[in-house]
PDB file of C-alpha atoms in Angstrom:
ATOM      1  CA  MET P   1     -41.412  -9.367  93.215  1.00 43.00           C
ATOM      2  CA  ILE P   2     -43.417 -12.457  92.895  1.00 42.00           C
ATOM      3  CA  ARG P   3     -44.992 -13.240  89.237  1.00 37.00           C
ATOM      4  CA  ARG P   4     -47.538 -15.879  89.296  1.00 42.00           C
ATOM      5  CA  ASN P   5     -47.467 -16.141  85.424  1.00 38.00           C
ATOM      6  CA  PRO P   6     -49.353 -18.707  83.623  1.00 36.00           C
ATOM      7  CA  SER P   7     -47.220 -18.173  80.691  1.00 33.00           C
ATOM      8  CA  LEU P   8     -44.039 -18.993  82.619  1.00 35.00           C
ATOM      9  CA  ARG P   9     -45.429 -22.479  82.631  1.00 35.00           C
ATOM     10  CA  GLN P  10     -45.052 -22.799  78.746  1.00 31.00           C
ATOM     11  CA  ALA P  11     -42.038 -20.674  78.303  1.00 33.00           C
ATOM     12  CA  GLY P  12     -39.623 -20.946  80.686  1.00 41.00           C
ATOM     13  CA  CYS P  13     -38.720 -17.299  81.953  1.00 49.00           C
ATOM     14  CA  ALA P  14     -39.679 -15.468  78.739  1.00 36.00           C
ATOM     15  CA  PRO P  15     -41.365 -12.360  79.560  1.00 31.00           C
ATOM     16  CA  GLY P  16     -45.088 -12.789  79.756  1.00 27.00           C
ATOM     17  CA  THR P  17     -48.279 -10.279  80.099  1.00 23.00           C
ATOM     18  CA  LEU P  18     -49.630 -11.564  83.266  1.00 23.00           C
ATOM     19  CA  ASP P  19     -48.434 -11.075  86.573  1.00 33.00           C
ATOM     20  CA  ARG P  20     -51.599 -11.763  88.784  1.00 30.00           C
ATOM     21  CA  VAL P  21     -53.810 -15.060  88.792  1.00 31.00           C
ATOM     22  CA  THR P  22     -56.561 -15.009  86.554  1.00 26.00           C
ATOM     23  CA  SER P  23     -59.244 -16.660  88.424  1.00 30.00           C
ATOM     24  CA  ALA P  24     -61.344 -14.259  90.783  1.00 30.00           C
ATOM     25  CA  GLU P  25     -62.135 -17.214  93.238  1.00 34.00           C
ATOM     26  CA  THR P  26     -58.576 -17.807  93.908  1.00 39.00           C
ATOM     27  CA  SER P  27     -56.535 -14.567  93.596  1.00 40.00           C
ATOM     28  CA  PRO P  28     -55.702 -12.784  96.899  1.00 50.00           C
ATOM     29  CA  PHE P  29     -55.743  -9.464  94.919  1.00 43.00           C
ATOM     30  CA  PRO P  30     -58.120  -6.947  93.722  1.00 45.00           C
ATOM     31  CA  HIS P  31     -59.452  -7.196  90.113  1.00 42.00           C
ATOM     32  CA  GLU P  32     -60.332  -3.325  89.599  1.00 48.00           C
ATOM     33  CA  ALA P  33     -58.225  -2.074  86.847  1.00 48.00           C
ATOM     34  CA  VAL P  34     -55.539  -0.429  89.150  1.00 57.00           C
ATOM     35  CA  SER P  35     -51.772  -0.592  88.473  1.00 69.00           C
ATOM     36  CA  ARG P  36     -49.811  -2.162  91.078  1.00 68.00           C
ATOM     37  CA  ASP P  37     -47.293   0.600  90.787  1.00 69.00           C
ATOM     38  CA  ASP P  38     -50.197   3.171  91.677  1.00 70.00           C
ATOM     39  CA  LEU P  39     -51.079   1.747  94.805  1.00 80.00           C
ATOM     40  CA  PRO P  40     -49.226   2.361  98.077  1.00 79.00           C
ATOM     41  CA  GLN P  41     -46.048   0.475  98.069  1.00 89.00           C
ATOM     42  CA  PHE P  42     -45.222  -1.767 101.414  1.00 94.00           C
ATOM     43  CA  VAL P  43     -42.035  -4.037 102.386  1.00 95.00           C
ATOM     44  CA  LEU P  44     -42.111  -7.072 104.240  1.00 97.00           C
ATOM     45  CA  PRO P  45     -39.285  -6.850 106.801  1.00 97.00           C
ATOM     46  CA  LEU P  46     -37.078  -9.742 107.906  1.00 97.00           C
ATOM     47  CA  VAL P  47     -34.259  -9.307 110.175  1.00 97.00           C
ATOM     48  CA  VAL P  48     -31.729 -12.328 110.639  1.00 96.00           C
ATOM     49  CA  ARG P  49     -29.887 -12.525 113.620  1.00 95.00           C
ATOM     50  CA  ILE P  50     -25.897 -12.717 112.813  1.00 93.00           C
ATOM     51  CA  GLU P  51     -23.779 -12.583 115.977  1.00 92.00           C
ATOM     52  CA  ARG P  52     -20.001 -12.031 115.699  1.00 87.00           C
ATOM     53  CA  THR P  53     -19.095 -15.532 116.864  1.00 86.00           C
ATOM     54  CA  GLY P  54     -21.323 -18.892 115.240  1.00 84.00           C
ATOM     55  CA  PRO P  55     -23.401 -17.171 112.595  1.00 90.00           C
ATOM     56  CA  PRO P  56     -25.899 -19.343 111.160  1.00 93.00           C
ATOM     57  CA  THR P  57     -25.261 -21.462 108.153  1.00 93.00           C
ATOM     58  CA  ARG P  58     -26.397 -20.143 104.777  1.00 93.00           C
ATOM     59  CA  THR P  59     -28.813 -22.708 103.747  1.00 95.00           C
ATOM     60  CA  ASP P  60     -30.393 -22.802 107.505  1.00 95.00           C
ATOM     61  CA  ALA P  61     -30.774 -18.951 107.404  1.00 95.00           C
ATOM     62  CA  LEU P  62     -32.501 -19.325 103.794  1.00 96.00           C
ATOM     63  CA  GLU P  63     -34.688 -22.097 104.954  1.00 97.00           C
ATOM     64  CA  THR P  64     -35.715 -20.351 108.130  1.00 97.00           C
ATOM     65  CA  ALA P  65     -36.288 -16.899 106.275  1.00 97.00           C
ATOM     66  CA  ALA P  66     -39.036 -19.148 104.081  1.00 98.00           C
ATOM     67  CA  ARG P  67     -40.483 -20.358 106.993  1.00 98.00           C
ATOM     68  CA  ALA P  68     -40.700 -17.052 108.589  1.00 98.00           C
ATOM     69  CA  VAL P  69     -42.933 -15.761 105.818  1.00 98.00           C
ATOM     70  CA  LEU P  70     -45.249 -18.794 105.973  1.00 98.00           C
ATOM     71  CA  VAL P  71     -45.759 -18.489 109.584  1.00 98.00           C
ATOM     72  CA  LEU P  72     -46.760 -14.619 109.230  1.00 98.00           C
ATOM     73  CA  LEU P  73     -49.115 -15.433 106.252  1.00 98.00           C
ATOM     74  CA  ALA P  74     -50.846 -18.268 107.968  1.00 98.00           C
ATOM     75  CA  ASP P  75     -50.968 -15.986 111.628  1.00 98.00           C
ATOM     76  CA  GLU P  76     -54.363 -15.218 112.818  1.00 97.00           C
ATOM     77  CA  ARG P  77     -53.413 -11.724 113.000  1.00 98.00           C
ATOM     78  CA  SER P  78     -52.566 -11.582 109.315  1.00 97.00           C
ATOM     79  CA  ALA P  79     -56.233 -12.410 108.326  1.00 95.00           C
ATOM     80  CA  GLY P  80     -59.907 -11.345 108.673  1.00 95.00           C
ATOM     81  CA  GLU P  81     -60.181  -8.828 111.205  1.00 95.00           C
ATOM     82  CA  GLY P  82     -56.644  -9.551 112.710  1.00 97.00           C
ATOM     83  CA  ARG P  83     -54.409  -6.523 113.329  1.00 97.00           C
ATOM     84  CA  TRP P  84     -52.016  -6.933 110.858  1.00 98.00           C
ATOM     85  CA  ALA P  85     -54.532  -8.130 108.158  1.00 97.00           C
ATOM     86  CA  ARG P  86     -54.852  -4.622 106.414  1.00 96.00           C
ATOM     87  CA  ALA P  87     -51.329  -4.198 106.269  1.00 96.00           C
ATOM     88  CA  VAL P  88     -50.624  -7.613 104.768  1.00 96.00           C
ATOM     89  CA  GLN P  89     -53.458  -7.252 102.243  1.00 94.00           C
ATOM     90  CA  ASP P  90     -52.323  -3.653 101.037  1.00 93.00           C
ATOM     91  CA  TRP P  91     -48.668  -5.206 100.766  1.00 95.00           C
ATOM     92  CA  GLN P  92     -50.255  -8.221  98.291  1.00 92.00           C
ATOM     93  CA  ASP P  93     -52.331  -5.575  96.465  1.00 89.00           C
ATOM     94  CA  ALA P  94     -49.080  -3.812  95.228  1.00 83.00           C
ATOM     95  CA  ARG P  95     -45.590  -5.179  94.242  1.00 84.00           C
ATOM     96  CA  ILE P  96     -44.444  -7.935  96.705  1.00 88.00           C
ATOM     97  CA  ARG P  97     -41.019  -6.814  98.314  1.00 91.00           C
ATOM     98  CA  LYS P  98     -39.065  -7.958 101.319  1.00 94.00           C
ATOM     99  CA  VAL P  99     -36.065  -6.941 102.508  1.00 94.00           C
ATOM    100  CA  VAL P 100     -33.838  -8.715 104.599  1.00 95.00           C
ATOM    101  CA  ARG P 101     -31.592  -6.867 107.210  1.00 95.00           C
ATOM    102  CA  ARG P 102     -29.255  -8.186 109.793  1.00 95.00           C
ATOM    103  CA  ALA P 103     -28.926  -7.617 113.441  1.00 96.00           C
ATOM    104  CA  ARG P 104     -26.600  -8.548 116.653  1.00 94.00           C
ATOM    105  CA  GLY P 105     -26.694  -8.036 120.327  1.00 95.00           C
ATOM    106  CA  ALA P 106     -28.699  -5.078 121.439  1.00 96.00           C
ATOM    107  CA  GLU P 107     -29.940  -4.449 117.755  1.00 97.00           C
ATOM    108  CA  TRP P 108     -31.531  -7.945 117.892  1.00 96.00           C
ATOM    109  CA  ARG P 109     -33.184  -7.211 121.130  1.00 97.00           C
ATOM    110  CA  ARG P 110     -34.665  -4.123 120.044  1.00 97.00           C
ATOM    111  CA  ALA P 111     -36.014  -5.715 117.064  1.00 97.00           C
ATOM    112  CA  GLU P 112     -37.502  -8.138 119.164  1.00 96.00           C
ATOM    113  CA  ALA P 113     -39.317  -5.682 121.162  1.00 97.00           C
ATOM    114  CA  LEU P 114     -41.329  -4.833 117.952  1.00 97.00           C
ATOM    115  CA  PRO P 115     -44.588  -6.696 116.919  1.00 97.00           C
ATOM    116  CA  GLY P 116     -43.539  -9.470 114.908  1.00 98.00           C
ATOM    117  CA  ILE P 117     -42.564 -13.337 114.931  1.00 98.00           C
ATOM    118  CA  THR P 118     -39.489 -14.919 115.493  1.00 98.00           C
ATOM    119  CA  VAL P 119     -38.895 -18.308 113.931  1.00 97.00           C
ATOM    120  CA  THR P 120     -35.950 -20.261 114.695  1.00 95.00           C
ATOM    121  CA  SER P 121     -34.452 -22.988 112.767  1.00 89.00           C
ATOM    122  CA  ALA P 122     -34.633 -26.526 113.376  1.00 66.00           C
ATOM    123  CA  ALA P 123     -30.889 -26.757 114.459  1.00 56.00           C
ATOM    124  CA  GLY P 124     -32.178 -24.301 117.096  1.00 44.00           C
ATOM    125  CA  GLY P 125     -34.944 -26.218 118.688  1.00 38.00           C
ATOM    126  CA  ALA P 126     -38.016 -24.054 118.953  1.00 37.00           C
ATOM    127  CA  ALA P 127     -39.952 -23.251 115.910  1.00 46.00           C
ATOM    128  CA  GLU P 128     -41.134 -19.974 116.722  1.00 49.00           C
ATOM    129  CA  HIS P 129     -42.224 -17.402 119.319  1.00 45.00           C
ATOM    130  CA  GLY P 130     -43.603 -14.101 119.572  1.00 45.00           C
ATOM    131  CA  ALA P 131     -40.988 -11.986 121.692  1.00 38.00           C
ATOM    132  CA  GLY P 132     -37.863 -12.138 123.821  1.00 34.00           C
ATOM    133  CA  THR P 133     -35.001 -13.955 123.140  1.00 33.00           C
ATOM    134  CA  ALA P 134     -35.626 -17.805 123.574  1.00 34.00           C
ATOM    135  CA  GLY P 135     -34.445 -20.175 121.061  1.00 38.00           C
ATOM    136  CA  SER P 136     -30.898 -21.056 120.073  1.00 38.00           C
ATOM    137  CA  PRO P 137     -27.954 -19.450 122.052  1.00 40.00           C
ATOM    138  CA  ALA P 138     -25.693 -16.844 120.367  1.00 40.00           C
ATOM    139  CA  GLY P 139     -23.083 -18.648 119.005  1.00 40.00           C
ATOM    140  CA  THR P 140     -24.637 -21.810 118.086  1.00 44.00           C
ATOM    141  CA  ALA P 141     -23.489 -22.640 114.425  1.00 51.00           C
ATOM    142  CA  GLY P 142     -26.496 -23.150 112.151  1.00 58.00           C
ATOM    143  CA  ALA P 143     -28.989 -22.366 114.748  1.00 86.00           C
ATOM    144  CA  ALA P 144     -30.905 -19.549 112.550  1.00 94.00           C
ATOM    145  CA  GLU P 145     -33.111 -16.631 113.890  1.00 96.00           C
ATOM    146  CA  VAL P 146     -35.306 -14.659 111.702  1.00 97.00           C
ATOM    147  CA  ARG P 147     -37.879 -12.170 112.914  1.00 98.00           C
ATOM    148  CA  VAL P 148     -40.535 -11.550 110.519  1.00 98.00           C
ATOM    149  CA  PHE P 149     -42.532  -7.998 110.861  1.00 98.00           C
ATOM    150  CA  PRO P 150     -45.882  -7.281 109.482  1.00 97.00           C
ATOM    151  CA  PRO P 151     -45.579  -5.300 106.165  1.00 97.00           C
ATOM    152  CA  VAL P 152     -44.594  -1.449 106.738  1.00 96.00           C
ATOM    153  CA  PRO P 153     -44.846   1.359 104.020  1.00 94.00           C
ATOM    154  CA  LEU P 154     -41.732   1.421 101.835  1.00 89.00           C
ATOM    155  CA  ASP P 155     -40.704   4.656 103.267  1.00 90.00           C
ATOM    156  CA  GLY P 156     -42.114   4.143 106.696  1.00 91.00           C
ATOM    157  CA  TRP P 157     -39.898   1.573 108.451  1.00 93.00           C
ATOM    158  CA  PRO P 158     -39.625   1.931 112.319  1.00 94.00           C
ATOM    159  CA  LYS P 159     -36.348   3.577 113.205  1.00 95.00           C
ATOM    160  CA  ASP P 160     -35.083   0.486 114.943  1.00 95.00           C
ATOM    161  CA  LEU P 161     -35.541  -1.540 111.751  1.00 96.00           C
ATOM    162  CA  ALA P 162     -34.446   1.463 109.615  1.00 95.00           C
ATOM    163  CA  ARG P 163     -30.996   1.745 111.235  1.00 94.00           C
ATOM    164  CA  LEU P 164     -30.080  -1.987 110.560  1.00 95.00           C
ATOM    165  CA  GLN P 165     -27.813  -2.878 107.787  1.00 92.00           C
ATOM    166  CA  VAL P 166     -28.808  -4.777 104.843  1.00 87.00           C
ATOM    167  CA  SER P 167     -25.448  -5.493 103.784  1.00 79.00           C
ATOM    168  CA  GLY P 168     -22.937  -8.137 105.675  1.00 71.00           C
ATOM    169  CA  THR P 169     -25.617 -10.973 105.432  1.00 73.00           C
ATOM    170  CA  ASP P 170     -22.897 -13.228 103.440  1.00 80.00           C
ATOM    171  CA  LEU P 171     -23.250 -16.454 104.968  1.00 90.00           C
ATOM    172  CA  ASP P 172     -21.450 -19.789 104.085  1.00 89.00           C
ATOM    173  CA  ASP P 173     -22.169 -23.620 104.288  1.00 91.00           C
ATOM    174  CA  PRO P 174     -19.544 -25.936 105.800  1.00 89.00           C
ATOM    175  CA  GLY P 175     -20.126 -28.088 103.041  1.00 91.00           C
ATOM    176  CA  PRO P 176     -22.637 -29.132 100.298  1.00 91.00           C
ATOM    177  CA  PRO P 177     -26.424 -29.745 102.006  1.00 92.00           C
ATOM    178  CA  PRO P 178     -27.539 -33.132 101.881  1.00 93.00           C
ATOM    179  CA  PRO P 179     -30.387 -34.197  99.720  1.00 93.00           C
ATOM    180  CA  PRO P 180     -33.859 -32.975 100.879  1.00 93.00           C
ATOM    181  CA  PRO P 181     -35.729 -35.435 102.701  1.00 92.00           C
ATOM    182  CA  PRO P 182     -38.366 -37.487 100.599  1.00 92.00           C
ATOM    183  CA  GLY P 183     -41.901 -35.697 100.521  1.00 93.00           C
ATOM    184  CA  VAL P 184     -40.476 -32.234 101.877  1.00 96.00           C
ATOM    185  CA  PRO P 185     -41.248 -29.239  99.933  1.00 97.00           C
ATOM    186  CA  VAL P 186     -38.292 -27.903  98.119  1.00 98.00           C
ATOM    187  CA  LEU P 187     -37.267 -24.238  96.979  1.00 98.00           C
ATOM    188  CA  TRP P 188     -34.819 -24.723  94.244  1.00 97.00           C
ATOM    189  CA  LEU P 189     -32.734 -21.631  93.791  1.00 95.00           C
ATOM    190  CA  ALA P 190     -31.509 -20.546  90.504  1.00 94.00           C
ATOM    191  CA  PRO P 191     -27.724 -21.566  89.890  1.00 93.00           C
ATOM    192  CA  ARG P 192     -25.025 -19.159  88.697  1.00 83.00           C
ATOM    193  CA  LEU P 193     -26.910 -15.952  89.836  1.00 82.00           C
ATOM    194  CA  GLY P 194     -24.621 -15.438  92.591  1.00 83.00           C
ATOM    195  CA  MET P 195     -26.918 -13.899  95.314  1.00 87.00           C
ATOM    196  CA  THR P 196     -25.891 -12.623  98.728  1.00 87.00           C
ATOM    197  CA  ALA P 197     -27.370 -14.646 101.386  1.00 92.00           C
ATOM    198  CA  GLY P 198     -29.895 -11.792 102.222  1.00 92.00           C
ATOM    199  CA  LYS P 199     -30.990 -11.588  98.622  1.00 91.00           C
ATOM    200  CA  ALA P 200     -31.524 -15.451  98.339  1.00 93.00           C
ATOM    201  CA  MET P 201     -33.347 -15.197 101.830  1.00 95.00           C
ATOM    202  CA  ALA P 202     -35.922 -12.793 100.367  1.00 94.00           C
ATOM    203  CA  GLN P 203     -36.241 -14.813  97.221  1.00 95.00           C
ATOM    204  CA  ALA P 204     -36.751 -18.114  99.338  1.00 96.00           C
ATOM    205  CA  GLY P 205     -39.618 -16.369 100.847  1.00 97.00           C
ATOM    206  CA  HIS P 206     -41.068 -15.219  97.850  1.00 96.00           C
ATOM    207  CA  GLY P 207     -41.130 -19.161  96.718  1.00 97.00           C
ATOM    208  CA  ALA P 208     -42.656 -20.002  99.802  1.00 97.00           C
ATOM    209  CA  GLN P 209     -45.202 -17.546  99.468  1.00 97.00           C
ATOM    210  CA  LEU P 210     -46.032 -18.484  95.868  1.00 96.00           C
ATOM    211  CA  ALA P 211     -46.363 -22.208  96.998  1.00 97.00           C
ATOM    212  CA  TRP P 212     -48.952 -20.922  99.711  1.00 97.00           C
ATOM    213  CA  TRP P 213     -50.957 -19.154  97.316  1.00 95.00           C
ATOM    214  CA  GLU P 214     -51.279 -22.219  95.214  1.00 96.00           C
ATOM    215  CA  LEU P 215     -52.211 -24.570  97.711  1.00 97.00           C
ATOM    216  CA  SER P 216     -55.899 -25.628  98.708  1.00 96.00           C
ATOM    217  CA  GLY P 217     -57.049 -24.576 102.324  1.00 96.00           C
ATOM    218  CA  ALA P 218     -56.715 -28.250 103.407  1.00 97.00           C
ATOM    219  CA  GLU P 219     -53.141 -28.302 102.042  1.00 97.00           C
ATOM    220  CA  ARG P 220     -52.346 -25.181 103.771  1.00 97.00           C
ATOM    221  CA  ALA P 221     -53.457 -26.511 107.078  1.00 97.00           C
ATOM    222  CA  ALA P 222     -51.432 -29.739 106.783  1.00 97.00           C
ATOM    223  CA  TRP P 223     -48.238 -27.981 106.011  1.00 97.00           C
ATOM    224  CA  ARG P 224     -48.699 -25.430 108.882  1.00 97.00           C
ATOM    225  CA  ALA P 225     -49.497 -28.390 111.303  1.00 97.00           C
ATOM    226  CA  ALA P 226     -46.531 -29.920 110.175  1.00 96.00           C
ATOM    227  CA  GLY P 227     -44.261 -26.811 111.233  1.00 95.00           C
ATOM    228  CA  PHE P 228     -43.874 -25.862 107.477  1.00 97.00           C
ATOM    229  CA  PRO P 229     -40.943 -28.227 106.727  1.00 96.00           C
ATOM    230  CA  LEU P 230     -39.254 -27.246 103.633  1.00 97.00           C
ATOM    231  CA  ALA P 231     -35.730 -27.403 102.156  1.00 97.00           C
ATOM    232  CA  VAL P 232     -33.788 -24.928 100.142  1.00 97.00           C
ATOM    233  CA  ARG P 233     -31.381 -26.457  97.375  1.00 97.00           C
ATOM    234  CA  THR P 234     -29.620 -25.295  94.252  1.00 96.00           C
ATOM    235  CA  PRO P 235     -29.606 -27.866  91.371  1.00 95.00           C
ATOM    236  CA  ALA P 236     -27.633 -28.398  88.592  1.00 95.00           C
ATOM    237  CA  PRO P 237     -28.233 -26.112  85.712  1.00 94.00           C
ATOM    238  CA  GLU P 238     -29.761 -28.786  83.511  1.00 94.00           C
ATOM    239  CA  ARG P 239     -32.224 -29.901  86.221  1.00 95.00           C
ATOM    240  CA  TRP P 240     -32.797 -26.034  86.665  1.00 95.00           C
ATOM    241  CA  ALA P 241     -34.036 -25.783  83.051  1.00 94.00           C
ATOM    242  CA  GLU P 242     -36.502 -28.756  83.514  1.00 95.00           C
ATOM    243  CA  LEU P 243     -37.923 -27.109  86.736  1.00 96.00           C
ATOM    244  CA  VAL P 244     -38.411 -23.833  85.090  1.00 93.00           C
ATOM    245  CA  ALA P 245     -40.281 -25.426  82.438  1.00 93.00           C
ATOM    246  CA  SER P 246     -42.330 -27.970  84.666  1.00 93.00           C
ATOM    247  CA  GLY P 247     -45.178 -26.015  85.484  1.00 93.00           C
ATOM    248  CA  LEU P 248     -44.657 -25.285  89.262  1.00 96.00           C
ATOM    249  CA  PRO P 249     -44.604 -21.932  90.512  1.00 96.00           C
ATOM    250  CA  VAL P 250     -41.482 -19.519  89.392  1.00 95.00           C
ATOM    251  CA  VAL P 251     -40.297 -16.536  91.156  1.00 93.00           C
ATOM    252  CA  ARG P 252     -38.895 -13.872  88.608  1.00 87.00           C
ATOM    253  CA  ASP P 253     -37.211 -10.912  90.148  1.00 74.00           C
ATOM    254  CA  ALA P 254     -37.989  -7.306  89.638  1.00 68.00           C
ATOM    255  CA  GLY P 255     -34.261  -6.131  89.313  1.00 65.00           C
ATOM    256  CA  TYR P 256     -34.397  -3.738  92.148  1.00 64.00           C
ATOM    257  CA  THR P 257     -31.167  -5.107  93.525  1.00 67.00           C
ATOM    258  CA  GLU P 258     -28.030  -7.251  92.597  1.00 68.00           C
ATOM    259  CA  ILE P 259     -29.762  -9.153  89.592  1.00 70.00           C
ATOM    260  CA  ALA P 260     -31.488  -8.185  86.285  1.00 68.00           C
ATOM    261  CA  ALA P 261     -35.050  -7.691  85.859  1.00 71.00           C
ATOM    262  CA  GLY P 262     -36.916 -10.932  84.661  1.00 78.00           C
ATOM    263  CA  SER P 263     -34.402 -13.352  86.201  1.00 83.00           C
ATOM    264  CA  CYS P 264     -35.865 -16.421  87.208  1.00 90.00           C
ATOM    265  CA  THR P 265     -34.912 -16.901  91.150  1.00 93.00           C
ATOM    266  CA  VAL P 266     -36.708 -19.746  92.784  1.00 96.00           C
ATOM    267  CA  VAL P 267     -39.102 -22.651  91.659  1.00 97.00           C
ATOM    268  CA  ALA P 268     -41.402 -23.803  94.433  1.00 97.00           C
ATOM    269  CA  ASP P 269     -41.663 -27.593  94.402  1.00 97.00           C
ATOM    270  CA  HIS P 270     -44.261 -28.405  96.620  1.00 97.00           C
ATOM    271  CA  PRO P 271     -45.328 -32.329  96.345  1.00 96.00           C
ATOM    272  CA  ALA P 272     -48.972 -31.059  96.007  1.00 96.00           C
ATOM    273  CA  LEU P 273     -48.367 -28.849  93.278  1.00 95.00           C
ATOM    274  CA  ARG P 274     -46.982 -31.304  91.127  1.00 87.00           C
ATOM    275  CA  THR P 275     -48.713 -32.218  87.958  1.00 71.00           C
ATOM    276  CA  GLY P 276     -47.170 -35.361  86.926  1.00 56.00           C
TER     277      GLY P 276
END
């Protein structure tokens, strides 16, 4: 779940009372007095391609998943009268959920046949494509591929996605990732939480979505035109404490899986959102 809580800017990850933005002009959410839990619940499916040989590196998969969320949010089908717009709006009105599943071989081909967008890591060449299996060849280490789908009801997954496994997304990096390039947005992961790669991919997607919501229209357009460059990194514990208190958007988990409710998982550090 994503929290856009002004109290987090002053109180680290202390529990707060607000979980929506307070400005009617900037909020993507309805402002009627309706509990999010009373609304129909939706989930954003993401499927990562993990072949038996040459799986993607962990950092590459996390960054590609975050970019996939941004690509879907920026897609014309997700806005206005687009055919995904209602599903995206309903998903954002309720609790923001993302679930990452894995696929290989025929499973991946069936997933790519469903409406969605495949995003390929920078290591794999093409940034995104709508269908088929273009992009990096199976077995190319570090060439992550993630397909994002329009939101579906929590209990209404397409059968070709519902049969995919959530477990088995444990991925590794061959070594510490390099420092992020200057000026590139960074999604900082909480140290010491011990999230699986699938869980961390969903959290990175949350962080990217928080940054997207906070940006102006011009800032969003510039990020999109650049191909949504970003980095996912894990700071030292002392740096993490500074980031959480910095005023940047913070993701706080709902506690459905793996980690305790209220845990701060990601700080979205987009240069346009820095206050000092």
